[in-house]
C-alpha positions as semicolon CSV with decimal commas, in nm:
position;residue;x (nm);y (nm);z (nm)
1;M;-0,025;-0,018;0,028
2;I;0,105;0,348;-0,086
3;A;-0,005;0,650;0,125
4;D;0,114;0,993;0,230
5;S;0,067;1,127;0,561
6;F;-0,253;1,259;0,519
7;G;-0,372;0,868;0,533
8;R;-0,456;0,907;0,139
9;V;-0,368;0,543;-0,044
10;H;-0,284;0,603;-0,353
11;D;-0,422;0,282;-0,564
12;Y;-0,421;0,578;-0,927
13;L;-0,132;0,563;-1,169
14;R;-0,062;0,776;-1,501
15;I;0,162;0,696;-1,696
16;S;0,283;0,882;-1,963
17;L;0,437;0,757;-2,272
18;T;0,574;1,044;-2,470
19;D;0,565;1,453;-2,449
20;N;0,524;1,383;-2,850
21;C;0,221;1,498;-3,022
22;N;0,103;1,550;-3,300
23;F;-0,127;1,862;-3,198
24;R;0,005;2,224;-3,095
25;C;-0,312;2,284;-2,879
26;F;-0,219;2,599;-2,717
27;Y;-0,304;2,556;-2,369
28;C;-0,137;2,194;-2,344
29;M;0,199;2,284;-2,529
30;P;0,425;2,633;-2,452
31;D;0,479;2,677;-2,923
32;E;0,538;2,528;-3,162
33;D;0,892;2,484;-3,185
34;Y;0,859;2,240;-2,802
35;D;1,279;2,050;-2,786
36;F;1,095;1,736;-2,730
37;T;1,240;1,473;-2,523
38;P;1,546;1,221;-2,683
39;A;1,446;0,902;-2,735
40;S;1,706;0,803;-2,504
41;R;1,540;0,938;-2,181
42;L;1,275;0,773;-2,266
43;M;1,132;0,586;-2,019
44;Q;1,183;0,232;-2,254
45;P;0,831;-0,077;-2,278
46;A;1,060;-0,302;-2,039
47;E;1,147;-0,021;-1,781
48;I;0,816;0,114;-1,758
49;L;0,653;-0,251;-1,776
50;S;0,906;-0,328;-1,463
51;I;0,827;-0,021;-1,307
52;A;0,457;-0,052;-1,324
53;K;0,496;-0,424;-1,186
54;T;0,640;-0,247;-0,831
55;F;0,349;0,011;-0,829
56;V;0,089;-0,294;-0,911
57;E;0,314;-0,489;-0,625
58;Q;0,186;-0,245;-0,375
59;G;-0,194;-0,245;-0,425
60;V;-0,222;0,019;-0,700
61;K;-0,541;-0,138;-0,971
62;K;-0,603;0,114;-1,219
63;I;-0,362;0,225;-1,497
64;R;-0,400;0,535;-1,736
65;L;-0,172;0,596;-2,045
66;T;-0,131;0,905;-2,161
67;G;0,117;1,177;-2,356
68;G;0,177;1,449;-2,531
69;E;0,002;1,163;-2,741
70;P;0,050;0,843;-2,633
71;L;-0,013;0,625;-2,927
72;V;0,273;0,811;-3,124
73;R;0,536;0,687;-2,951
74;K;0,665;0,372;-3,177
75;D;0,629;0,072;-2,973
76;A;0,303;0,242;-2,795
77;A;0,175;-0,140;-2,892
78;E;0,480;-0,314;-2,762
79;I;0,410;-0,121;-2,435
80;I;0,036;-0,144;-2,417
81;L;-0,035;-0,588;-2,421
82;G;0,297;-0,567;-2,222
83;L;0,072;-0,379;-1,945
84;G;-0,211;-0,528;-2,068
85;K;-0,109;-0,846;-1,920
86;L;-0,134;-0,651;-1,550
87;P;-0,365;-0,735;-1,308
88;I;-0,535;-0,405;-1,344
89;E;-0,799;-0,202;-1,471
90;L;-0,553;-0,064;-1,821
91;V;-0,702;0,340;-1,931
92;I;-0,610;0,524;-2,218
93;T;-0,600;0,897;-2,296
94;T;-0,582;1,039;-2,684
95;N;-0,636;1,363;-2,954
96;G;-0,810;0,974;-3,125
97;T;-0,604;1,017;-3,396
98;R;-0,453;0,708;-3,380
99;I;-0,777;0,475;-3,341
100;A;-0,847;0,290;-3,607
101;E;-0,464;0,202;-3,684
102;M;-0,461;0,058;-3,281
103;L;-0,795;-0,069;-3,192
104;P;-0,661;-0,405;-3,245
105;V;-0,407;-0,352;-2,994
106;L;-0,690;-0,212;-2,785
107;L;-0,910;-0,439;-2,779
108;E;-0,609;-0,709;-2,708
109;A;-0,465;-0,562;-2,432
110;G;-0,885;-0,530;-2,264
111;I;-0,886;-0,190;-2,232
112;K;-1,286;-0,072;-2,173
113;T;-1,251;0,296;-2,140
114;V;-1,046;0,527;-2,386
115;N;-1,094;0,929;-2,308
116;I;-1,031;1,157;-2,559
117;S;-0,958;1,494;-2,566
118;L;-1,096;1,729;-2,793
119;D;-1,220;2,089;-2,757
120;T;-1,523;2,153;-3,015
121;L;-1,707;1,996;-3,247
122;Q;-1,670;2,251;-3,524
123;A;-1,411;2,213;-3,757
124;E;-1,276;2,513;-3,809
125;K;-1,240;2,574;-3,445
126;F;-1,096;2,207;-3,379
127;L;-0,821;2,350;-3,662
128;L;-0,768;2,630;-3,428
129;I;-0,712;2,444;-3,132
130;T;-0,543;2,196;-3,210
131;R;-0,340;2,355;-3,545
132;R;-0,390;2,065;-3,752
133;D;-0,748;1,965;-4,007
134;V;-0,840;1,596;-3,888
135;F;-1,147;1,734;-3,691
136;H;-1,340;1,472;-3,849
137;Q;-1,113;1,177;-3,871
138;V;-1,124;1,203;-3,465
139;R;-1,582;1,223;-3,473
140;S;-1,493;0,927;-3,733
141;N;-1,279;0,741;-3,471
142;V;-1,484;0,797;-3,125
143;E;-1,782;0,608;-3,330
144;L;-1,578;0,298;-3,441
145;L;-1,485;0,323;-3,070
146;L;-1,914;0,273;-2,949
147;Q;-1,886;0,070;-3,227
148;H;-1,690;-0,147;-3,090
149;K;-1,930;-0,135;-2,715
150;I;-1,595;0,072;-2,522
151;S;-1,693;0,294;-2,356
152;V;-1,567;0,676;-2,408
153;K;-1,517;1,014;-2,229
154;I;-1,482;1,308;-2,392
155;N;-1,222;1,556;-2,200
156;M;-1,348;1,903;-2,306
157;V;-1,149;2,237;-2,140
158;V;-1,397;2,489;-2,156
159;M;-1,225;2,841;-2,211
160;K;-1,442;3,126;-2,119
161;G;-1,501;3,334;-2,554
162;L;-1,313;2,988;-2,690
163;N;-1,561;2,694;-2,674
164;D;-1,765;2,771;-2,379
165;S;-2,097;2,842;-2,659
166;E;-2,045;2,494;-2,714
167;I;-2,120;2,344;-2,444
168;K;-2,542;2,332;-2,529
169;D;-2,420;2,111;-2,840
170;F;-2,179;1,872;-2,590
171;I;-2,525;1,823;-2,370
172;D;-2,682;1,775;-2,749
173;W;-2,405;1,460;-2,824
174;T;-2,523;1,235;-2,548
175;R;-2,880;1,228;-2,643
176;H;-2,894;0,986;-2,902
177;N;-2,536;0,868;-2,796
178;P;-2,382;0,579;-2,445
179;I;-2,073;0,876;-2,410
180;Q;-1,929;1,063;-2,109
181;I;-1,899;1,502;-2,119
182;R;-1,620;1,590;-1,942
183;F;-1,584;1,966;-1,897
184;I;-1,257;2,056;-1,787
185;E;-1,157;2,405;-1,609
186;F;-0,854;2,538;-1,812
187;M;-0,573;2,471;-1,540
188;P;-0,254;2,680;-1,523
189;F;0,043;2,564;-1,690
190;A;0,408;2,675;-1,800
191;G;0,375;2,829;-2,107
192;N;-0,014;2,815;-2,139
193;K;-0,052;3,176;-2,103
194;W;-0,313;3,123;-1,805
195;T;-0,547;3,402;-1,710
196;S;-0,813;3,407;-1,439
197;N;-1,059;3,564;-1,690
198;K;-1,083;3,264;-1,984
199;M;-1,147;2,964;-1,695
200;F;-1,492;2,902;-1,713
201;S;-1,612;2,732;-1,323
202;L;-1,802;2,449;-1,212
203;D;-2,161;2,685;-1,126
204;E;-2,056;2,881;-1,484
205;I;-2,120;2,538;-1,663
206;L;-2,396;2,390;-1,415
207;K;-2,595;2,640;-1,477
208;T;-2,471;2,730;-1,897
209;V;-2,650;2,338;-1,889
210;E;-2,939;2,393;-1,660
211;Q;-3,073;2,675;-1,949
212;H;-3,189;2,416;-2,200
213;F;-3,173;2,092;-1,968
214;I;-3,294;1,952;-1,622
215;V;-3,003;1,774;-1,441
216;L;-2,981;1,516;-1,182
217;P;-2,667;1,488;-0,989
218;V;-2,546;1,140;-0,954
219;K;-2,412;1,005;-0,731
220;S;-1,923;0,956;-0,739
221;A;-1,727;0,695;-0,723
222;P;-1,458;0,676;-0,438
223;N;-1,180;0,911;-0,536
224;D;-1,356;1,048;-0,890
225;T;-1,222;1,396;-0,996
226;A;-1,514;1,445;-1,146
227;K;-1,817;1,521;-1,043
228;A;-2,080;1,304;-1,269
229;F;-2,486;1,444;-1,343
230;M;-2,753;1,350;-1,633
231;I;-3,044;1,428;-1,782
232;P;-3,313;1,274;-1,769
233;G;-3,418;1,130;-2,174
234;H;-3,004;1,141;-2,278
235;E;-2,828;0,784;-2,344
236;G;-2,501;0,928;-2,232
237;S;-2,376;1,188;-1,889
238;F;-2,218;1,471;-1,804
239;A;-1,968;1,520;-1,574
240;I;-1,739;1,833;-1,472
241;I;-1,358;1,826;-1,294
242;S;-1,374;2,155;-1,075
243;T;-0,956;2,143;-1,008
244;M;-0,961;2,514;-0,950
245;T;-1,310;2,619;-0,799
246;A;-1,365;2,277;-0,583
247;P;-1,088;2,042;-0,602
248;F;-1,097;1,689;-0,492
249;C;-0,747;1,654;-0,314
250;S;-0,967;1,538;-0,005
251;T;-0,973;1,215;-0,165
252;C;-0,689;1,211;-0,422
253;N;-0,491;0,834;-0,487
254;R;-0,326;0,968;-0,796
255;M;0,060;0,892;-0,910
256;R;0,166;1,069;-1,213
257;L;0,518;0,870;-1,427
258;T;0,646;1,152;-1,677
259;A;0,745;0,999;-1,996
260;D;1,171;1,065;-1,874
261;G;1,107;0,875;-1,553
262;K;1,013;1,150;-1,269
263;L;0,791;1,038;-1,027
264;K;0,507;1,324;-0,966
265;N;0,250;1,318;-0,681
266;C;0,086;1,596;-0,766
267;L;-0,053;1,775;-1,092
268;F;0,055;2,049;-0,911
269;S;0,385;1,981;-0,743
270;V;0,692;2,138;-0,749
271;G;0,934;1,852;-0,692
272;E;0,957;1,546;-0,873
273;T;1,124;1,206;-0,841
274;D;1,391;1,081;-1,058
275;L;1,228;0,660;-1,060
276;L;1,405;0,595;-1,419
277;S;1,754;0,699;-1,323
278;A;1,739;0,475;-0,978
279;F;1,570;0,244;-1,211
280;R;1,861;0,240;-1,444
281;A;2,150;0,223;-1,131
282;G;2,004;-0,102;-1,044
283;Q;1,879;0,081;-0,718
284;E;1,591;-0,001;-0,555
285;I;1,288;0,214;-0,660
286;L;1,037;0,182;-0,369
287;P;1,218;0,369;-0,126
288;L;1,173;0,654;-0,357
289;I;0,797;0,608;-0,477
290;K;0,714;0,548;-0,014
291;A;0,955;0,859;-0,021
292;S;0,729;1,035;-0,265
293;I;0,412;1,022;-0,172
294;W;0,481;1,052;0,179
295;S;0,608;1,421;0,117
296;K;0,269;1,472;-0,073
297;E;0,078;1,798;0,016
298;K;-0,244;1,811;0,136
299;A;-0,369;2,043;-0,118
300;L;-0,290;2,193;-0,461
301;G;0,125;2,097;-0,468
302;G;0,107;2,352;-0,181
303;Q;0,110;2,607;-0,431
304;L;-0,266;2,667;-0,558
305;G;-0,523;2,945;-0,228
306;Q;-0,871;2,889;-0,347
307;N;-0,879;3,293;-0,440
308;F;-0,816;3,131;-0,848
309;E;-0,914;3,478;-0,958
310;N;-0,567;3,660;-0,823
311;L;-0,353;3,398;-0,871
312;D;-0,088;3,484;-1,145
313;P;0,016;3,162;-1,309
314;E;0,418;3,308;-1,370
315;T;0,483;3,231;-0,943
316;L;0,385;2,897;-1,004
317;S;0,705;2,609;-1,007
318;N;0,633;2,377;-1,256
319;R;0,602;2,177;-1,568
320;S;0,420;2,253;-1,895
321;M;0,175;2,032;-1,942
322;I;0,229;1,807;-2,188
323;T;0,589;1,687;-2,044
324;I;0,360;1,603;-1,716
325;G;0,114;1,391;-1,910
326;G;-0,271;1,435;-1,921
């Protein structure tokens, strides 16, 4: 069991496979000329599997693969199939571009849930946000997952003045489709030009939805980061991840392993623990893991207060989102 000093048991590991991505979303990646981590500094397939096994032996029940875009790694299939043999729930967050070609691998690995990052349902706006003209490919791949009975969650980062006007459109999508829309409050990271006036809050999202629909709360599962809701008559549902205005730190069970093998005990943690270098040097990594989690701050990495309106993102010490892992 891996626990922190506040009694929170950590049994959920997020592993970033790469900081590389075939999109260029401004809120995730600092700029077009971003220097990706050299392959030699990334965890290799055997290293990922061995390190993951250490976590599983200590009670980890769920592993999520993230990036960057995890499916752009040339050896992604090898990694996914290896992790699929572990006694855990294996899930993945992806931008959806490579689902069609990787679908046999996802099915063989037993992946039953896929999160798709999709911030707009308008092709032109999709191009503006991602700088890539593949909107229809992503939408087609969502349908492909549904056809194969894979549960789909859509991650939509809501930004005021950019896509907040599409909240109803996303909810309409759930009327005849068994998907969950996850509206995410815009969060500050290095280089993502965050300002409080761009953030669309939990209350604002709910108010927008309630203007058009009857909204009923759904009891959350233990350790859920999202506040879940349903709309009578809709096949799907929606949820809100309110990191900025109503954080869920008191029940956090998550650990993050970056693509270069650094353990972050919180998305906003200042420090990191280098597991990969220790592993390559033949050192035991379990004491490092336990020490890292034991030192976890009570909330939001000890960096973010409740008054987000006055937050200066330049004062935060953290990586860009793409180097942490979504």
